[in-house]
Each structure stands twice: as structure tokens, then as C-alpha cells.
């Protein structure tokens, strides 16, 4: 039975490591998204494209199109 306990402890540790890696990945992805949106917002404001900026907040496809146009990702 001790081998079973050791196996379960190992499985729990591996699950914890996986969960931590996923948490870190999610945080990094969120940060990149925020940085991309800030870059797009800054660019559109510099060009006085306020309507497009507002639309980009509500429309993901439009936002992605603008980011592609500006080479943001």
C-alpha cells in the first residue's frame, strides 16, 4: 500500500505543477492582451480615430482586423 500512497502523492504534485504552469500562462496571455489593446488604443488616439477605438472595444473581429493592420499581436 505504501507504493500506492507514493503514486498518489506524485500524481498530486504533478497536478499542482501543471495548474501552476497554466496559471502563469494565463497571466502572461492576459498581460500580452492588455499590452496589445493599449498599443492599438494609443495608435488610434494618435490618429484621432475615436469611433474606431470605441468599436474595437465591442467587436472582436474588428479589433483583430485593426491589430493586423497595425502589426500588433
Coordinates of N, CA and C in Angstrom, one line a residue:
X1 N 0.8 -1.2 0.0 CA 0.0 0.0 0.0 C 0.8 1.3 0.0
X2 N 2.1 1.2 0.5 CA 2.9 2.4 0.5 C 3.2 2.9 -0.9
X3 N 3.3 1.9 -1.9 CA 3.6 2.3 -3.2 C 2.4 3.1 -3.8
X4 N 1.2 2.7 -3.4 CA 0.0 3.4 -3.8 C 0.0 4.8 -3.3
X5 N 0.3 5.0 -2.0 CA 0.4 6.3 -1.4 C 1.4 7.2 -2.1
X6 N 2.6 6.6 -2.4 CA 3.7 7.3 -3.1 C 3.2 7.7 -4.5
X7 N 2.5 6.9 -5.2 CA 2.0 7.2 -6.5 C 1.0 8.3 -6.5
X8 N 0.1 8.3 -5.5 CA -0.9 9.4 -5.4 C -0.2 10.7 -5.0
X9 N 0.8 10.7 -4.2 CA 1.5 11.9 -3.8 C 2.1 12.5 -5.1
X10 N 2.8 11.6 -5.8 CA 3.4 12.1 -7.1 C 2.4 12.7 -8.0
X11 N 1.3 12.0 -8.2 CA 0.2 12.5 -9.1 C -0.3 13.8 -8.6
X12 N -0.5 14.0 -7.3 CA -1.0 15.3 -6.8 C 0.1 16.4 -7.1
X13 N 1.3 16.1 -6.9 CA 2.4 17.1 -7.1 C 2.5 17.5 -8.6
X14 N 2.3 16.5 -9.4 CA 2.3 16.8 -10.9 C 1.1 17.7 -11.3
X15 N 0.0 17.4 -10.7 CA -1.2 18.2 -11.0 C -1.0 19.6 -10.5
X16 N -0.4 19.8 -9.3 CA -0.2 21.1 -8.8 C 0.8 21.9 -9.7
X17 N 1.8 21.2 -10.2 CA 2.8 21.8 -11.1 C 2.1 22.2 -12.4
X18 N 1.2 21.4 -12.9 CA 0.5 21.7 -14.1 C -0.4 22.9 -13.9
X19 N -1.1 22.9 -12.8 CA -2.0 24.0 -12.5 C -1.3 25.3 -12.4
X20 N -0.1 25.3 -11.8 CA 0.7 26.5 -11.6 C 1.2 27.0 -13.0
X21 N 1.6 26.0 -13.8 CA 2.1 26.4 -15.2 C 0.9 27.0 -16.0
X22 N -0.3 26.5 -15.8 CA -1.4 27.1 -16.5 C -1.8 28.5 -16.0
X23 N -1.7 28.6 -14.7 CA -1.9 30.0 -14.1 C -0.9 31.0 -14.6
X24 N 0.3 30.6 -14.7 CA 1.4 31.5 -15.2 C 1.1 31.8 -16.7
X25 N 0.8 30.8 -17.4 CA 0.5 31.0 -18.9 C -0.7 32.0 -19.1
X26 N -1.7 31.8 -18.3 CA -2.9 32.7 -18.4 C -2.5 34.1 -18.0
X27 N -1.7 34.3 -17.0 CA -1.3 35.6 -16.6 C -0.5 36.3 -17.7
X28 N 0.4 35.5 -18.3 CA 1.2 36.1 -19.4 C 0.3 36.4 -20.6
X29 N -0.6 35.6 -20.9 CA -1.5 35.9 -22.0 C -2.4 37.1 -21.8
X30 N -2.8 37.2 -20.6 CA -3.7 38.4 -20.2 C -2.8 39.7 -20.3
X31 N -1.6 39.6 -19.8 CA -0.7 40.8 -19.9 C -0.5 41.2 -21.4
X32 N -0.2 40.2 -22.2 CA 0.0 40.4 -23.6 C -1.2 41.1 -24.3
X33 N -2.4 40.6 -23.9 CA -3.6 41.1 -24.5 C -3.8 42.6 -24.1
X34 N -3.5 42.9 -22.8 CA -3.6 44.2 -22.3 C -2.7 45.1 -23.0
X35 N -1.4 44.7 -23.2 CA -0.4 45.5 -23.9 C -0.8 45.7 -25.4
X36 N -1.4 44.7 -26.0 CA -1.8 44.8 -27.4 C -2.9 45.9 -27.5
X37 N -3.9 45.8 -26.6 CA -5.0 46.7 -26.6 C -4.6 48.1 -26.4
X38 N -3.6 48.3 -25.5 CA -3.1 49.6 -25.2 C -2.3 50.2 -26.4
X39 N -1.6 49.3 -27.1 CA -0.9 49.8 -28.3 C -1.9 50.2 -29.4
X40 N -2.9 49.4 -29.5 CA -4.0 49.8 -30.5 C -4.7 51.1 -30.1
X41 N -5.0 51.2 -28.9 CA -5.7 52.4 -28.4 C -4.8 53.6 -28.6
X42 N -3.6 53.5 -28.3 CA -2.7 54.7 -28.4 C -2.6 55.1 -29.9
X43 N -2.4 54.1 -30.8 CA -2.3 54.3 -32.2 C -3.6 55.0 -32.8
X44 N -4.7 54.5 -32.4 CA -6.0 55.1 -32.9 C -6.2 56.5 -32.3
X45 N -5.8 56.7 -31.1 CA -5.9 58.1 -30.5 C -5.0 59.0 -31.2
X46 N -3.8 58.6 -31.5 CA -2.9 59.5 -32.2 C -3.4 59.9 -33.5
X47 N -4.2 59.0 -34.2 CA -4.8 59.3 -35.5 C -6.2 59.9 -35.3
X48 N -6.6 60.2 -34.1 CA -7.9 60.8 -33.8 C -9.1 59.9 -34.4
X49 N -8.9 58.6 -34.3 CA -9.9 57.6 -34.8 C -10.7 57.1 -33.6
X50 N -11.4 58.0 -32.9 CA -12.1 57.7 -31.7 C -13.2 56.7 -31.9
X51 N -14.0 56.9 -33.0 CA -15.1 55.9 -33.3 C -14.6 54.5 -33.5
X52 N -13.5 54.4 -34.2 CA -12.9 53.1 -34.4 C -12.4 52.4 -33.1
X53 N -11.8 53.3 -32.2 CA -11.4 52.8 -30.9 C -12.6 52.3 -30.1
X54 N -13.7 53.0 -30.1 CA -14.8 52.6 -29.3 C -15.4 51.3 -29.9
X55 N -15.4 51.2 -31.3 CA -15.9 50.0 -31.9 C -15.0 48.8 -31.6
X56 N -13.7 49.0 -31.5 CA -12.8 47.9 -31.2 C -13.0 47.3 -29.9
X57 N -13.6 48.0 -28.9 CA -13.8 47.5 -27.6 C -15.0 46.5 -27.6
X58 N -15.9 46.7 -28.5 CA -17.1 45.9 -28.5 C -17.1 44.8 -29.6
X59 N -16.2 44.9 -30.6 CA -16.2 44.0 -31.7 C -14.9 43.3 -31.9
X60 N -14.8 42.1 -31.5 CA -13.5 41.4 -31.5 C -13.0 41.2 -32.9
X61 N -13.8 40.9 -33.9 CA -13.4 40.8 -35.3 C -12.8 42.1 -35.8
X62 N -13.4 43.2 -35.5 CA -13.0 44.5 -35.9 C -11.6 44.8 -35.3
X63 N -11.6 44.5 -34.0 CA -10.3 44.8 -33.2 C -9.2 44.0 -33.8
X64 N -9.4 42.7 -34.1 CA -8.4 41.9 -34.7 C -7.9 42.4 -36.1
X65 N -8.9 42.9 -36.8 CA -8.6 43.5 -38.1 C -7.7 44.7 -38.0
X66 N -8.0 45.6 -37.0 CA -7.2 46.8 -36.8 C -5.8 46.4 -36.3
X67 N -5.7 45.4 -35.4 CA -4.4 44.9 -34.9 C -3.6 44.4 -36.1
X68 N -4.2 43.7 -37.0 CA -3.5 43.2 -38.1 C -3.0 44.3 -39.0
X69 N -3.8 45.3 -39.2 CA -3.4 46.5 -40.0 C -2.2 47.2 -39.4
X70 N -2.1 47.3 -38.1 CA -1.0 48.0 -37.4 C 0.1 47.0 -37.0
X71 N 0.0 45.7 -37.3 CA 1.0 44.8 -37.0 C 1.2 44.5 -35.5
X72 N 0.0 44.6 -34.8 CA 0.0 44.4 -33.3 C -0.4 43.0 -33.0
X73 N 0.3 42.3 -32.2 CA -0.1 41.0 -31.7 C 0.8 40.5 -30.6

